[in-house]
Amino acid sequence: AEDGYDLWLRYQPVGQQWRDRYASAATQIVAAGDSPTIRAAASELSRGLGGMLGRGVATASAVTRDGAVLFGTPATSAAIAALDLPLAPLGDEGYLIRSVDVDGHRATVIAANSDIGVLYGAFRFLKLMQTRQPIDGLDISDAPKLKLRVLDHWDNLDRHVERGYAGLSLWDWFTLPQWHNPRYTDYARANASIGINGAVLNNVNAQAEILTPRYLDKVAALADIFRPYGIKVYLSVKFSAPIALGGLKTADPLDPKVRAWWQAKADQIYARVPDFGGFLVKANSEGQPGPQDYHRTHADGANMLAAALKPHGGVVMWRAFVYSQHDSEDRAKQAYNEFKPLDGKFADNVLVQVKNGPIDFQPREPFHPLFGAMPKTPLMLELQVTKEYLGFNTHLAYLGTMWAETLDADTHAHGPGTTVARLIENGKGTGLTGIAGVANIGNDRNWTGSEFDQANWYAFGRLAWNPQASAEHIARDWTRMTWSERPQVVDTITAMMMRSREAVVDYMTPLGLAHQMATGHHHGPGPWVSNLGRPEWNPVYYNRADGNGIGFDRTASGSDAIAQYAPPVAAEFGSLKTVPDKYLLWFHHVPWTYRMKSGETLWDALIEHYDRGVQAVAGLQRDWASLAPFIDKRRFDEETAFLEIQHQDALWWRNASIAYFQSKSQLPLPAGHAEPP
Ligand code: GCW
């Protein structure tokens, strides 16, 4: 467990005070049914209860004593059917956990309409114990708010992971389909424990080869392993695959030969993977081929693929991250400009997948203006779990707070309270809703390259299940399951996590700055970079620092990106009086001597934020050091070293950024600013 492999499913023995209480409420495991999914639930309960209680728990075929844990569906168990539980509202994936009486014995029932609901309920029951909640007197019911809860792996077929900081791809294409690495099952268990029900196996910068029969056999092997855990596989497809693989002269989505090729390809996939989820597509973005190559629209392209998948029940997740050479004066406007006019034109098995912000997974962005702007199209929110722009795997940055900020943002699209969370919970009549997270998983022993990055995988799953969940509750649960039940540890780590992302914003891109990272790899500062081939590749394009001031004018006097938001939002962000400080330089270009709401100058405030970021990291280091007696040495030492790296990097970010901006502002450093060491 100290090597991090077990993630949040460590199932360490609970303390004495809980053991007796739990032991009497978990005396036997009674599986009702015998499907692979029910067997997975049974084995997880054995593993979890055995680990936490420190002794094996008997399995039985019927409830024969007090403290039984009975799980299944009314269809497979007369005992469960007889309880007449209110399962109807729970849908296909929800569950109910209740303390009941079965044949005169005290028991806990975990019931659902489907086996996968039962498995989710089993994980929830174990979580109660992992987080030291009572397991008697239970009456819990829960169901996911979104239908598609998907991890997007940006994994190439040579196992390099684009923007991956945790080793190579988990998928060993070389030994598949014959070798079923047990790790594939552990991956599925971890996902099922948080309700993730889909995995796009390959990079959105897709290689056509994934669609060849040879690879599809390997894909099918993974699908077979994941199926009992409720996880469907999806593939990213290259739009020009009919040319690359089919020998066609075109990939024009309206060409009958092209359409026939995709139809046959879909049939070929479903022959191997009957519950295949569908396609994810990056088209006409960053050099990828797409329908615009043939003067067709995104809707033409998406609908062609949707038609091929439709007879089999598959979906298309069509990305709105379009980033191409264009003459717009503001990159932030492109997705809205291209997609808004297509609202209502997509087939009913297409979702448009939109990043949280209009640029690109920055440490902070305002919400994407497409949310609220496409009332007829199901929008899937895309989050980045891997920390491409937030310090890779060594910086401690809990992203739950960042995602909650987007989910809670009020688009005002249909009046006040139209949050992004509520918008993505609305399938616009198609029944399709979803959320995607770009995975941070690789073959490192601890899966994510650091212990704390496991929390981001975990939080993504929890928010996918319930986009209105509290980031703090999630952090606390994860901490209890991952580190210790000791209140001091739980409180300290939760508090560290809760302030960690703001620290990163402060030392990298405070007050609404964005895209200041060094070229290509995006690690470390580069606010001065100005020599790259296209204007919007350069950090200077985003900061616009000059002798007068700093910031990107996106109001009517500038790019007017602000007009893409609903009027109340545009009014709030567009006025210097009301724009929140955190978005100031995203929407406005202001003089260095501009007076902030606090009364200090922008220049002083900027420096203060950089300082605050560095100090916050020092605070994380102090808090972590205080936990030495309670954390196993291996994990403690690793995180200590990572925090030291983060501190060095924070100083580098602060010093380099201030030095560059000072070369523009020509202003003295404010009194009290800690001099660079
Ligand atoms: O964030 C940027 C990344 C690219 C990525 C692209 C995208 C997969 O720098 O590596 O490509 O976004 O989301 O398509």
XYZ file of C-alpha atoms and ligand atoms in Angstrom, residues 154 162-163 203-205 282 285-286 319 321 355 360-361 382 384 388-389 520 522, ligand 1:
34
model
C -4.267 10.778 -24.876
C 0.639 13.109 -24.871
C 0.793 15.430 -21.852
C -5.186 10.077 -28.234
C -7.484 12.613 -29.903
C -4.507 13.311 -32.147
C -10.741 16.167 -32.963
C -7.883 21.667 -35.027
C -4.120 21.879 -34.646
C -14.753 18.265 -29.839
C -11.578 22.599 -29.268
C -13.339 22.446 -22.682
C -6.885 25.703 -23.208
C -6.910 24.183 -19.711
C -14.134 18.341 -21.075
C -8.043 18.045 -18.070
C -0.256 20.033 -18.525
C -0.358 23.653 -17.406
C 5.969 23.296 -26.250
C 4.431 24.151 -20.986
O -3.896 21.457 -24.517
C -3.580 21.278 -25.844
C -2.411 20.367 -25.794
C -2.310 19.383 -26.913
C -3.658 18.738 -27.099
C -4.691 19.794 -27.425
C -6.094 19.224 -27.527
C -4.133 16.489 -27.719
O -1.233 21.132 -25.689
O -1.325 18.453 -26.558
O -3.643 17.730 -28.087
O -4.746 20.736 -26.395
O -6.827 19.335 -26.556
O -6.441 18.698 -28.562
